[in-house]
Structures are given as C-alpha cells and as structure tokens.
XYZ file of C-alpha atoms in Angstrom:
679
model
C -0.067 0.052 0.012
C 1.245 3.597 -0.805
C 2.358 5.684 2.033
C 0.055 8.676 2.318
C 1.926 10.328 5.088
C 5.392 11.763 5.352
C 7.476 12.332 8.576
C 7.379 16.050 9.442
C 11.173 16.449 10.014
C 11.852 15.101 6.495
C 9.169 17.363 5.066
C 10.687 20.388 6.778
C 14.044 19.526 5.101
C 12.160 19.541 1.904
C 10.871 23.058 2.546
C 14.439 24.208 3.435
C 15.843 22.741 0.024
C 12.951 24.855 -1.674
C 14.541 27.833 0.190
C 17.929 26.849 -0.953
C 16.759 26.536 -4.562
C 15.792 30.154 -4.657
C 19.529 30.882 -3.989
C 20.196 28.961 -7.155
C 17.440 30.631 -9.318
C 18.667 32.641 -12.047
C 15.401 34.816 -12.057
C 16.232 35.990 -8.412
C 18.586 39.135 -8.497
C 22.044 37.922 -7.467
C 22.320 39.654 -4.286
C 18.914 38.530 -3.016
C 20.031 34.957 -3.768
C 22.788 35.566 -1.018
C 19.847 36.211 1.328
C 18.255 32.697 0.392
C 21.526 30.786 1.241
C 21.831 32.628 4.438
C 18.302 31.778 5.453
C 18.818 28.118 4.507
C 21.842 27.908 6.688
C 20.095 29.966 9.765
C 16.977 27.569 9.216
C 18.902 24.468 9.481
C 20.761 25.838 12.718
C 17.364 26.278 14.303
C 16.137 22.931 13.171
C 18.912 21.124 14.930
C 18.538 23.225 17.987
C 14.751 22.600 18.244
C 13.582 19.511 16.395
C 16.776 17.360 16.397
C 17.268 18.492 20.160
C 13.882 17.264 20.909
C 14.530 14.012 19.209
C 17.821 13.639 20.994
C 16.144 14.103 24.398
C 13.868 11.278 23.622
C 16.532 9.055 22.565
C 18.505 9.939 25.812
C 15.373 9.406 27.997
C 14.469 6.079 26.057
C 11.088 7.369 25.602
C 8.901 5.056 23.569
C 7.512 7.651 21.025
C 7.128 7.062 17.496
C 5.794 9.185 14.895
C 2.116 8.707 14.521
C 2.272 9.084 10.696
C 5.249 7.051 9.693
C 5.834 4.982 12.929
C 9.506 5.972 12.900
C 11.264 5.964 16.294
C 13.324 9.058 17.413
C 16.530 7.359 16.718
C 15.243 6.369 12.946
C 14.146 9.952 12.438
C 17.544 11.345 13.579
C 19.148 8.850 11.168
C 17.123 9.861 8.335
C 17.569 13.425 9.026
C 21.445 13.070 9.104
C 21.522 11.474 5.812
C 19.040 13.970 4.089
C 21.259 16.916 5.805
C 24.650 15.429 4.334
C 23.020 15.574 0.938
C 21.596 18.984 1.392
C 25.222 20.227 2.584
C 26.829 19.187 -0.700
C 24.006 20.841 -2.587
C 24.502 24.008 -0.738
C 28.413 24.080 -1.188
C 27.838 23.658 -4.800
C 25.308 26.629 -5.042
C 27.422 28.789 -2.716
C 30.691 28.245 -4.986
C 28.540 29.336 -8.014
C 27.188 32.225 -6.245
C 30.517 33.344 -5.190
C 31.769 33.085 -8.774
C 29.036 35.411 -9.993
C 29.862 37.855 -7.039
C 33.202 37.838 -8.219
C 32.095 39.130 -11.582
C 30.822 42.163 -9.542
C 34.082 42.979 -8.334
C 33.954 41.297 -4.966
C 35.985 38.270 -4.103
C 36.318 36.216 -0.959
C 39.709 34.537 -0.979
C 41.880 32.182 1.244
C 45.609 31.730 1.432
C 45.666 29.615 -1.779
C 44.380 32.662 -3.888
C 46.786 35.340 -2.805
C 50.761 36.178 -3.371
C 53.602 36.183 -0.855
C 53.402 39.885 -0.664
C 49.728 40.012 0.282
C 50.300 36.932 2.912
C 53.130 38.999 4.618
C 50.767 42.269 4.811
C 47.948 40.018 6.354
C 50.383 38.558 8.760
C 51.315 41.968 10.015
C 47.435 42.799 10.301
C 47.021 39.666 12.225
C 49.832 40.514 14.559
C 48.658 44.000 15.166
C 44.777 43.842 15.089
C 43.555 40.085 15.855
C 46.301 38.449 18.076
C 46.017 40.970 20.879
C 42.304 40.212 21.039
C 41.930 36.328 20.881
C 41.941 33.991 23.978
C 43.672 30.741 23.063
C 43.416 27.495 25.106
C 45.436 24.389 25.419
C 43.532 21.519 26.514
C 45.723 19.345 28.955
C 45.611 17.858 32.225
C 45.342 21.222 34.131
C 43.204 22.921 31.571
C 39.855 21.454 30.976
C 38.163 21.436 27.542
C 36.604 24.889 27.070
C 32.951 25.452 26.665
C 32.120 26.051 23.029
C 29.162 28.412 22.671
C 26.066 27.705 20.670
C 26.859 28.472 16.881
C 30.159 30.398 17.532
C 33.319 29.741 15.328
C 36.393 28.305 16.833
C 39.841 27.494 15.232
C 40.957 24.126 16.522
C 44.266 22.388 16.016
C 46.081 19.070 16.931
C 49.054 20.007 18.661
C 52.286 18.047 19.358
C 54.786 19.037 21.976
C 58.524 18.486 21.639
C 58.300 15.147 23.462
C 55.552 14.007 21.066
C 52.654 14.559 23.553
C 49.387 15.514 22.003
C 47.220 18.504 23.036
C 44.337 20.340 21.495
C 44.448 23.981 20.882
C 41.205 26.152 20.498
C 40.875 29.769 19.764
C 37.406 31.520 19.721
C 36.804 33.503 16.335
C 33.580 35.120 16.868
C 34.376 38.509 18.147
C 32.566 41.771 17.836
C 35.677 43.939 17.925
C 37.372 42.959 14.701
C 35.668 42.786 11.274
C 34.448 39.321 9.937
C 35.295 40.526 6.321
C 39.000 41.676 6.360
C 40.048 43.493 3.082
C 43.070 42.002 1.593
C 46.031 44.708 1.097
C 46.831 45.660 -2.534
C 43.974 43.428 -3.744
C 40.928 45.848 -4.586
C 37.631 44.179 -3.777
C 39.347 41.055 -2.152
C 38.261 39.990 1.403
C 39.250 37.078 3.659
C 37.137 35.819 6.503
C 38.664 36.472 9.992
C 38.343 33.144 11.051
C 40.564 31.836 8.141
C 42.985 34.427 8.952
C 43.127 33.039 12.646
C 43.453 29.368 11.417
C 46.166 30.237 8.859
C 48.318 31.803 11.707
C 47.451 29.613 14.347
C 51.111 28.401 14.749
C 52.015 31.898 15.652
C 49.440 31.587 18.572
C 50.555 27.991 19.795
C 54.469 28.645 19.647
C 56.521 25.599 20.803
C 53.945 23.093 19.324
C 53.884 21.512 16.024
C 50.599 21.873 14.274
C 49.434 18.257 13.138
C 46.009 19.154 11.652
C 43.656 22.005 11.851
C 40.159 23.250 11.139
C 37.424 25.738 12.074
C 34.623 24.181 14.011
C 31.221 25.202 15.181
C 28.891 23.573 17.710
C 25.109 23.746 17.679
C 23.427 23.085 21.000
C 19.916 21.736 22.019
C 17.607 24.633 22.551
C 14.475 22.656 23.328
C 13.532 23.328 26.926
C 10.157 22.381 28.380
C 9.566 25.480 30.527
C 6.222 24.147 31.765
C 7.777 21.100 33.138
C 10.494 22.797 34.909
C 8.405 25.660 36.346
C 8.293 26.009 40.121
C 5.200 27.865 41.233
C 7.263 29.679 44.001
C 9.180 31.636 41.598
C 8.355 34.719 39.731
C 7.449 33.505 36.140
C 9.342 36.369 34.400
C 12.559 35.731 36.322
C 12.221 32.083 35.894
C 12.136 32.475 32.202
C 15.067 34.825 32.288
C 17.098 32.237 34.055
C 15.884 29.472 31.515
C 17.393 31.645 28.726
C 20.756 31.368 30.451
C 20.483 27.600 30.705
C 19.545 27.332 27.079
C 23.088 28.492 26.227
C 24.550 25.502 27.960
C 22.659 22.765 26.725
C 24.161 19.563 25.070
C 25.423 19.801 21.597
C 23.503 18.122 18.603
C 25.841 18.838 15.732
C 29.378 19.716 14.974
C 30.522 21.369 11.762
C 33.986 21.252 10.684
C 35.539 23.306 7.730
C 38.482 20.745 6.913
C 39.235 17.043 7.295
C 41.044 16.474 10.326
C 42.689 13.537 11.825
C 40.158 11.188 12.802
C 41.703 10.563 16.257
C 41.353 14.396 17.159
C 37.873 14.543 15.913
C 37.017 11.536 18.026
C 38.684 13.312 21.005
C 36.682 16.547 20.525
C 33.481 14.623 19.952
C 34.142 12.653 23.334
C 34.659 15.914 25.297
C 31.303 17.289 23.728
C 29.614 13.872 24.265
C 28.346 13.887 20.722
C 27.245 11.133 18.633
C 29.825 10.286 15.625
C 27.118 10.727 12.916
C 26.473 14.282 13.878
C 29.658 15.576 12.423
C 29.365 17.475 9.200
C 32.137 18.741 6.806
C 31.355 22.069 5.118
C 33.356 23.339 2.073
C 31.474 26.756 2.514
C 31.757 29.220 5.439
C 30.301 27.798 8.667
C 28.279 30.955 9.398
C 26.723 33.020 6.738
C 25.943 36.512 8.162
C 28.930 37.990 6.296
C 26.961 37.772 3.205
C 24.866 40.733 4.240
C 28.125 42.789 4.284
C 28.607 41.830 0.643
C 25.264 42.998 -0.250
C 26.188 46.520 1.497
C 29.198 46.545 -0.727
C 27.234 46.010 -3.878
C 24.286 48.346 -2.963
C 25.218 50.937 -5.579
C 24.129 48.234 -8.216
C 20.358 48.260 -7.943
C 20.033 45.646 -10.652
C 21.474 43.167 -8.273
C 18.466 43.670 -5.912
C 14.884 43.371 -6.009
C 12.825 46.414 -7.078
C 11.875 48.361 -4.185
C 8.374 47.700 -3.012
C 6.692 49.907 -0.289
C 3.478 48.760 1.466
C 0.712 50.718 -0.026
C -2.094 52.809 1.491
C -5.339 50.860 1.877
C -8.146 52.370 -0.008
C -10.471 51.099 2.767
C -9.415 53.906 4.917
C -9.847 57.661 4.405
C -7.251 60.023 5.701
C -8.093 62.664 8.308
C -11.072 60.723 9.692
C -11.499 58.559 12.860
C -10.168 54.842 12.237
C -12.807 53.512 14.957
C -15.524 55.340 13.128
C -14.657 53.888 9.595
C -14.416 50.411 11.229
C -17.986 50.793 12.409
C -19.071 51.508 9.053
C -17.796 48.211 7.809
C -15.249 45.464 8.278
C -11.860 46.117 6.925
C -9.097 43.659 5.968
C -5.425 44.493 5.559
C -3.095 42.422 3.484
C 0.494 42.726 4.448
C 3.194 43.560 3.244
C 1.200 44.658 0.011
C -0.737 47.127 2.245
C 0.782 49.248 5.123
C 0.129 48.317 8.760
C -0.312 52.044 9.631
C -4.139 51.926 9.853
C -3.797 49.380 12.681
C -1.232 51.440 14.383
C -3.494 54.546 14.070
C -6.327 52.542 15.498
C -4.336 51.619 18.673
C -3.026 55.381 18.693
C -6.575 56.689 18.528
C -7.745 54.101 20.974
C -5.114 55.455 23.483
C -6.311 59.037 23.438
C -10.278 58.506 22.742
C -12.345 59.349 25.651
C -15.015 56.709 24.742
C -12.395 53.903 25.058
C -12.409 52.271 28.412
C -10.243 49.293 27.666
C -7.504 47.711 25.296
C -6.678 43.960 25.589
C -4.211 42.301 23.350
C -2.121 39.244 23.010
C 1.463 39.638 22.070
C 3.657 36.904 20.794
C 6.462 38.523 18.810
C 6.915 42.291 18.566
C 9.476 44.523 17.165
C 12.583 45.534 19.123
C 11.278 48.989 18.840
C 7.471 48.342 18.956
C 5.273 51.193 18.108
C 2.633 48.646 18.976
C 3.617 48.415 22.629
C 4.496 52.132 22.818
C 0.600 52.759 21.864
C -0.507 50.348 24.633
C 1.744 52.105 27.220
C 0.377 55.570 26.087
C -3.177 54.109 26.741
C -2.234 53.099 30.271
C -0.632 56.254 31.050
C -3.983 57.995 29.884
C -5.933 55.828 32.290
C -7.234 53.303 30.264
C -7.508 49.648 31.437
C -4.773 47.939 29.243
C -4.400 44.164 29.556
C -1.794 42.477 27.596
C -0.929 38.770 27.539
C 2.841 38.691 26.639
C 3.886 35.196 25.682
C 7.256 34.747 27.507
C 7.677 31.202 25.490
C 7.878 32.536 22.194
C 10.815 30.683 21.140
C 14.085 32.923 20.417
C 11.939 35.865 21.294
C 11.884 35.242 25.049
C 14.566 37.948 26.009
C 12.699 40.609 23.907
C 9.362 39.733 25.411
C 10.593 39.792 29.104
C 12.081 43.240 28.575
C 8.674 44.492 26.911
C 6.765 43.072 29.851
C 8.656 44.962 32.389
C 7.969 48.183 30.564
C 4.456 47.584 30.070
C 3.916 46.661 33.875
C 5.940 49.856 34.798
C 3.317 51.912 32.643
C 0.485 50.376 34.556
C -0.590 47.816 32.211
C -1.794 44.386 33.565
C 0.308 41.796 32.191
C -0.515 38.151 31.927
C 2.078 35.505 31.126
C 0.358 32.900 29.307
C -1.310 29.578 30.503
C -0.065 26.479 32.177
C 0.601 23.939 29.392
C -0.610 26.117 26.420
C 1.320 28.817 24.538
C -0.944 31.859 23.526
C -0.160 32.248 19.883
C -3.506 33.966 18.764
C -3.247 37.540 17.287
C -6.179 39.189 19.081
C -6.816 42.739 19.972
C -10.148 44.020 21.522
C -10.952 47.734 22.174
C -14.007 48.271 24.268
C -15.913 51.731 24.068
C -18.747 53.179 26.259
C -20.782 55.245 23.993
C -23.954 56.772 25.237
C -24.493 54.264 27.851
C -23.816 51.404 25.509
C -20.681 49.004 25.356
C -19.176 48.855 21.748
C -16.360 46.568 20.610
C -13.813 46.843 17.927
C -12.047 43.498 17.290
C -8.661 42.832 15.326
C -7.859 39.388 14.471
C -4.796 38.784 12.451
C -2.702 35.815 11.033
C 0.821 37.453 12.007
C 2.487 38.970 14.775
C 2.029 42.668 15.927
C 5.449 43.363 14.421
C 5.926 46.528 12.189
C 9.161 45.026 10.851
C 7.825 41.614 9.725
C 4.710 43.292 8.431
C 6.959 44.438 5.418
C 8.502 41.030 4.882
C 5.761 38.476 5.762
C 2.401 37.861 4.044
C -0.391 38.351 6.599
C -3.945 39.335 7.041
C -5.619 41.497 9.419
C -9.457 41.850 10.011
C -10.807 44.737 11.921
C -14.434 44.457 12.751
C -17.106 46.203 15.020
C -19.295 42.990 14.894
C -20.702 42.898 18.438
C -20.936 38.981 18.548
C -17.239 38.684 17.549
C -16.318 41.305 20.074
C -18.350 39.429 22.762
C -16.499 36.229 22.089
C -13.171 37.956 22.084
C -13.969 39.394 25.525
C -14.633 35.774 26.473
C -11.397 34.775 25.269
C -9.558 37.613 27.205
C -11.718 36.747 30.440
C -10.579 33.197 30.183
C -7.045 34.113 29.890
C -7.094 36.392 32.877
C -8.509 33.262 34.743
C -5.860 30.981 33.725
C -8.389 29.092 31.768
C -9.111 28.262 28.102
C -12.647 28.868 26.214
C -14.893 25.908 26.390
C -17.210 27.029 23.808
C -17.544 29.536 20.962
C -19.887 30.461 17.973
C -18.502 32.583 15.571
C -14.804 32.388 16.321
C -12.842 29.243 16.427
C -10.652 29.106 19.524
C -8.040 26.466 20.203
C -7.309 24.377 22.324
C -10.946 23.097 22.556
C -12.949 24.861 19.886
C -10.917 24.824 16.556
C -9.996 21.393 15.594
C -13.517 20.006 16.314
C -15.029 22.962 14.411
C -12.590 22.350 11.243
C -13.485 18.604 11.466
C -17.335 19.449 11.413
C -16.900 21.903 8.379
C -15.186 18.977 6.625
C -17.764 16.664 7.559
C -20.321 19.073 6.057
C -18.369 18.991 2.740
C -18.124 15.088 2.976
C -22.034 15.020 3.447
C -22.675 17.133 0.147
C -20.191 15.219 -1.850
C -21.821 11.964 -0.733
C -25.259 13.270 -2.088
C -23.686 14.124 -5.305
C -23.208 17.775 -4.842
C -20.222 19.773 -5.564
C -18.102 20.033 -2.404
C -14.973 21.909 -1.862
C -12.249 22.835 0.636
C -9.252 25.242 0.227
C -6.477 25.737 2.847
C -3.605 28.151 2.953
C -1.382 27.080 5.718
C 2.490 27.153 6.861
C 2.281 23.644 7.963
C 0.075 20.580 7.796
C 0.774 17.766 10.464
C -2.304 17.144 12.509
C -3.191 13.646 11.883
C -6.848 13.884 13.005
C -7.336 16.477 10.591
C -5.504 14.890 7.614
C -7.474 11.605 8.148
C -10.448 13.711 7.750
C -8.907 15.280 4.501
C -8.279 11.807 3.128
C -11.931 10.677 3.981
C -13.222 13.907 2.110
C -11.000 13.145 -0.888
C -12.399 9.565 -1.036
C -15.950 11.058 -0.826
C -15.220 13.150 -3.827
C -14.548 16.648 -2.031
C -12.258 18.829 -4.297
C -9.322 19.868 -2.027
C -6.647 22.536 -2.947
C -3.934 23.620 -0.387
C -1.201 25.918 -0.332
C 1.266 24.804 2.195
C 4.418 26.975 2.425
C 6.450 24.595 4.950
C 5.838 21.088 6.533
C 3.208 19.024 4.794
C 2.795 15.425 5.974
C -0.011 14.651 3.718
C 0.902 13.190 0.242
C -1.556 13.921 -2.335
C -2.526 12.389 -5.625
C -2.627 8.874 -4.593
C -5.468 6.745 -6.196
C -8.280 5.641 -4.037
C -6.894 7.896 -1.189
C -5.929 11.471 -1.906
C -6.436 11.745 -5.699
C -8.725 14.609 -5.228
C -5.992 16.598 -3.259
C -3.722 19.147 -4.923
C -0.929 20.624 -2.900
C 1.520 23.467 -3.733
C 4.083 25.440 -1.774
C 5.052 29.114 -2.745
C 8.434 30.295 -1.691
C 9.360 33.769 -2.886
C 10.456 37.240 -2.060
C 8.046 37.360 0.977
C 7.661 34.835 3.654
C 3.976 33.372 2.976
C 2.502 33.318 6.603
C -1.127 34.044 6.317
C -3.805 31.164 7.011
C -7.020 31.144 5.108
C -9.468 28.309 5.474
C -12.371 28.083 2.714
C -15.196 25.573 3.043
C -18.038 24.924 0.663
C -19.060 26.175 -2.954
C -21.456 28.976 -4.114
C -23.433 30.872 -1.684
C -22.813 28.572 1.092
C -18.975 29.190 0.840
C -17.305 30.122 4.164
C -14.022 32.014 4.693
C -11.815 32.254 7.815
C -8.424 33.692 8.462
C -6.419 32.377 11.545
C -3.525 32.358 13.688
C -3.414 28.556 13.506
C -1.808 26.104 11.196
C -3.048 22.615 11.048
C -0.361 21.256 13.547
C -1.360 19.328 16.629
C 0.545 21.966 18.590
C -1.503 24.722 17.211
C -4.886 22.989 17.134
C -4.973 21.445 20.549
C -1.928 22.625 22.540
C -2.145 26.398 22.112
C -4.596 29.205 22.215
C -5.420 30.257 18.691
C -8.149 32.179 17.023
C -9.668 31.867 13.591
C -12.374 34.427 12.638
C -14.860 34.375 9.689
C -14.908 36.999 7.037
C -18.361 37.589 5.888
C -18.403 40.834 4.109
C -18.736 40.040 0.505
C -16.141 42.334 -0.778
C -13.644 40.977 1.650
C -14.456 37.395 0.783
C -13.674 38.308 -2.846
C -10.284 39.522 -1.878
C -9.523 36.269 0.136
C -10.538 34.446 -2.871
C -8.462 36.555 -5.028
C -5.414 36.051 -3.142
C -6.017 32.338 -2.945
C -6.703 31.909 -6.651
C -3.604 34.073 -7.519
C -1.187 31.797 -5.364
C -2.922 28.605 -7.068
C -2.048 29.944 -10.503
C 1.732 30.995 -9.613
C 3.980 29.447 -11.969
C 6.921 31.327 -10.932
C 7.606 30.472 -7.449
C 5.251 27.553 -6.774
C 6.298 23.894 -6.462
C 3.680 21.255 -6.605
C 3.908 18.127 -4.266
C 3.561 14.750 -6.302
C 2.128 11.287 -5.262
C 5.913 10.166 -4.681
C 6.185 12.674 -1.993
C 8.612 15.017 -3.965
C 8.422 18.601 -5.119
C 8.626 19.687 -8.502
C 8.519 23.363 -10.004
C 4.886 23.996 -11.413
C 5.541 24.315 -15.148
C 4.868 27.529 -16.822
C 2.054 27.397 -19.346
C 0.887 30.838 -20.970
C 1.490 33.940 -19.085
C 4.081 34.007 -16.219
C 2.288 34.489 -12.934
C 4.243 35.524 -9.661
C 1.594 35.664 -7.142
C 3.347 37.979 -4.682
C 4.474 40.490 -7.506
C 0.865 40.453 -8.890
C -0.704 41.283 -5.486
C 1.676 44.055 -4.907
C 0.534 45.551 -8.280
C -3.076 44.937 -7.521
C -2.367 47.012 -4.134
C -0.833 49.912 -6.129
C -3.881 49.869 -8.644
C -6.329 49.981 -5.686
C -4.514 52.769 -4.217
C-alpha cells in the first residue's frame, strides 16, 4: 500500500531545500540569492537546535515515542535527518561556490591563502599580529586545563598540537568577536576580502608557539535549545525571572551537531567529540563558510548596483481607509481587511494610537507573541495605560528565541500600569487578538482585530499576513470571553463565530469537513481550500483523506511542512498541494469551506499542526463581508495560479516546479501590483 503520510522532519528539510533552490534561481537578483543561502543556513541551525534537540532528548530518556504518521522511532528519525542533511550540505556548497563566482564578476571576491601572493600574505600577517592576535583568547587542553565550553553557533579554530616530547594536545581559539571585522580587506587587492576566522586558522602556529601543528580546522557547535518551560516551572518563583534564568540555561545545553571546515585527523575529531559527548554521526564537513551572516556585508558593498537587488516595494495605503477621519468610526461603518506586506500596517497602528486617546475607550486587551525591538504597538499600549485606560496584555514569554525581547517589553508594560498576563500552564498563547472596548451613550461597543501574523511592524514588510478589523458585536463578545478566560488562567470551552483552540478549533474544522463530505456523498459539488504554513495534525489529515475519498475537491497552499501526500489513487487523488517560496515569507492562513452561496471564509493564527490545534490558544475568525471574501478568494486563486515561485507536491512525496504554461504569474508581485492599482 502506498504511503500517504510523510515524516514532519523530512518534510521540513524539503521546505528548506526549496529555500535553497531560490539561491540558485537565475530569475532571482544576484544579491537577493545571497539572502536565501543565508536563510537556508540559519533555518538549519534552528532545526537542529529545536527539532533534532527534541528527538535527541527522547533518545536519551529512552521514551517510546514513535511518529504517529510513519511509525518511525526518534533514533530512526535522527538517522534519516542526518542522511538528508549530508545531501543538502553538498548541494548548498555547490550553490555557494556558483554564487561566489558570480559575485566575483561584480568585483567582490572572498579569498583564502591559496588565492593570494606572498606579498599579500606578509601584509595580512602584519594585520594579524597588530589587530587580531592581541584580542584572541587561546586555550591548550591538557591535564590542568579542561576542555573549554564552546558557545552555541560560534566559530572556533581548533588544532591538534604536538609537544617536543611527542605529547598531543588540543589548541582552541574563539573566532567570533565583535571587535574585529568578519570581512577583512586583503591589502593591495581591490575588492578582495578574507574571513577573519580563516586568517586566525592560517596563523594558528603563531599563537601556539612551541607546538607542532599536526592538523587544523574551523569548527562550530550547535546546541540543543529545546527546553520544556512548563515541566521545569516552580510555582514559588516569579515566572518572568524564571524564564530569564531559563534563557541562560539554554546556552549551556548539550551539543546536537558539530561542523568542520576541513578534514581533520580522525583521532582528534574523536577526542573533541568525546569531550562534547556528541554522537559520531552528527559531524558535518562544510566546504562553504560555517556561518553566513557576512553575506549581508557583501550586499552592502554592492548596494550601488540596484540591478542586483529586488525592485523596491513599499507597502501601499489601503483604499478602505480615508485620511483625516477616525479609524474607529470607519471600522464601525464596515469590516476592514489589510493584506501585508502589500498594504501598510499604519491603519492598525493609528487604530491603537486613536484608542489610546479616545475618551470613549475604556479598555484595550491584546495578546503579544512576537513584537519589534522598537515596537510602536507596545508604545501605543503604554500611552493608553498612562492615559488611564485599562490595558490588559498577554505577553507570551515562551515565544521561542523572542523570550528576552518579550521579557523586556513585559517589564516596560508593567511599569506603565498595564496588567500583564504571562500565558497559561501547558498552553502557549499564539493568537493574534486585539479588543478595544468603548462606552458610547451608555452602550458597550467593541472593535476587534484578528490577525494571522505577529504585531510586528518590521515583519509586516516581509511576511504575507492578513488583519481583520470589525465592529461586529458578537465577535467582540466572544473575543472578550477569550480574554476573560486568559485572565482566569483558563481556556474557552465554547465559541460560536470564532474558532478558539485548544478546545474549539480542531473540532469545528472537522465539522466543516464533515459538512463537505456530506454534500459530496449526496452528489453535490463540495470544496475545501486551505492556505497554511504547515500541515501535520493527523486527525485533520485523516478527515481530509476521507473527504478526498468522498469526492470533495481539496486545494491546499502549504508553504512549509506537509505530512500529507496528495494524488494517490483511491486515497488522496482529489487533493492538490502546492508550496510558494518567494520574495516574501508566506505566513497568512486562510480556510475556505463550501461552494457558491454556502462558501465560508476564515483567517487564522493557526496552522493545522497538533501543537496549534490542541496545544495552543489560537483564534480563527469568519470573514463575511462580500467584498472582503472576494479579496480572500483573489489571493487564494492567484497563489494557485503561480507558475514562477510555486512547487507542486507529487504522489511520490517529492516537489517539482510548477511548469509555466501561458502567462508568467508571480503571485506576490501580482498582489503588490493590485495594491498599487487599488490605491
């Protein structure tokens, strides 16, 4: 029997390969392709830190957990991941080499000591002696000097040393330093640069004088970052301080991967691996640099060549809002829908600022998951509190890798007089929900905003997201119920219009799917359209398979992980799945159920992953205004017709580029053009 499900880790690696392929796509401007190879690398870092880290914990604890879709054990999943990553590293190295060759044609060249002459080497040695050597802190590992702690994702120069009496030692030098430049100009060679870590490695013998250098390499360790904060939390501790301490602990967690820039003597690699307590299969040899952030510096050097970059795109003013008039009043006239980054986030920011000053506004309640470092959203909430409004903010301190930023903002909000809630036991609050409550002529009125993306002005220019603003009283009442439950440390047990996870989202989705199955079995036209970042929830996938078998037409746009394989006869033959990876990160979630007049539209913060549908607080909202429904359908149809940035998932579980037939359609560029036309 054909396998209809795929392992989520392997599916994620397929997604990251699609990102990497954009770095090799000649249709993408050259300097933008550098961004994609850098994103591929940072994505892979986070994958090892979180996903492989979690699997490693399961192996160590001997937990008998198997993947509920493929039956693979944690150890089997790690083995499959390592094999696939080894393949991807070779592909990345080849793409990086091609990219650097094309960058060289633009007058910028990254060299090593094989590509420069004696005179340049002498000048670089002088630079090393004067500018770098005084700032490095070498260690020789021996009986009296323990193996140093290697920081997560930092680069080190390592050498096998031999004393005069033939005793072996390990020399280690940290290369990550904010004092000296990563890209060092090569004297006398215009446009030529060398990486600082390569300079340190080359002159490592000058640091470890008195030793013979047997073998040397750059190395980089990736550490586990998967910490279960709920399992470790002690109720006697202040939660915010507990999370701050947990962030310090994360930096010390066990290694899950070691990368090397050169082949080293097996014995020395084994010794380092033993010190790190790292499995031998988790050693990866890279021909390209171990860390790619220097590529952004290369982009800066080439900024004067606009043809090497994407054409500048500025989020457009939404025609739904009139200048110089109250945003609150305009939302009361009818629902509004913003589509980022094609439209500007400014109307929402103005809404918050206006609410902070409006005398009729009595409270603002909001859930924050990730916000900007310099957040205008938080500043508006602080202003509202200082103006005497009741401001209740749920700040999710467990937003992975944003914990420290959220801790800092939570302190500022509290100091301004806001009531800050830190989430729920066992559930992350991932919803994008804002509720403004007004008292006008003795009546309570609500303005509710429900979004698919974070309240972050910076990512609103980079991620595609949707933001619904409505004065619908019933939606406002249900949103008030969500915030009331959160304040009590509880979750919503019942909802009508909204879908609210963990208890009222998955079941509602299943019910809507059952409705389509029923129509299909009666010989009627039935349809489901889904735009998501990820699809892993097996309960929902089983229902999608049932729907396909019943004859429901199912179209899905899944950017990242997709554990369901379409097109398998008798199982998923009525399902089509594409992924769009382009200039902007596809982040909006759209659910469509039904055909004709019974078609229903929702936007949501929730992907169809078990962690979202039953382990987090998420909110999906209906979009009912006909003009806004048409816009959602337009977005969905455009993406389905994309033949420039879309890949289609085949019945063999592999992705292939959607062939271009007829007119070229880049859905993201087309949506931007439409935003310009509407303005």
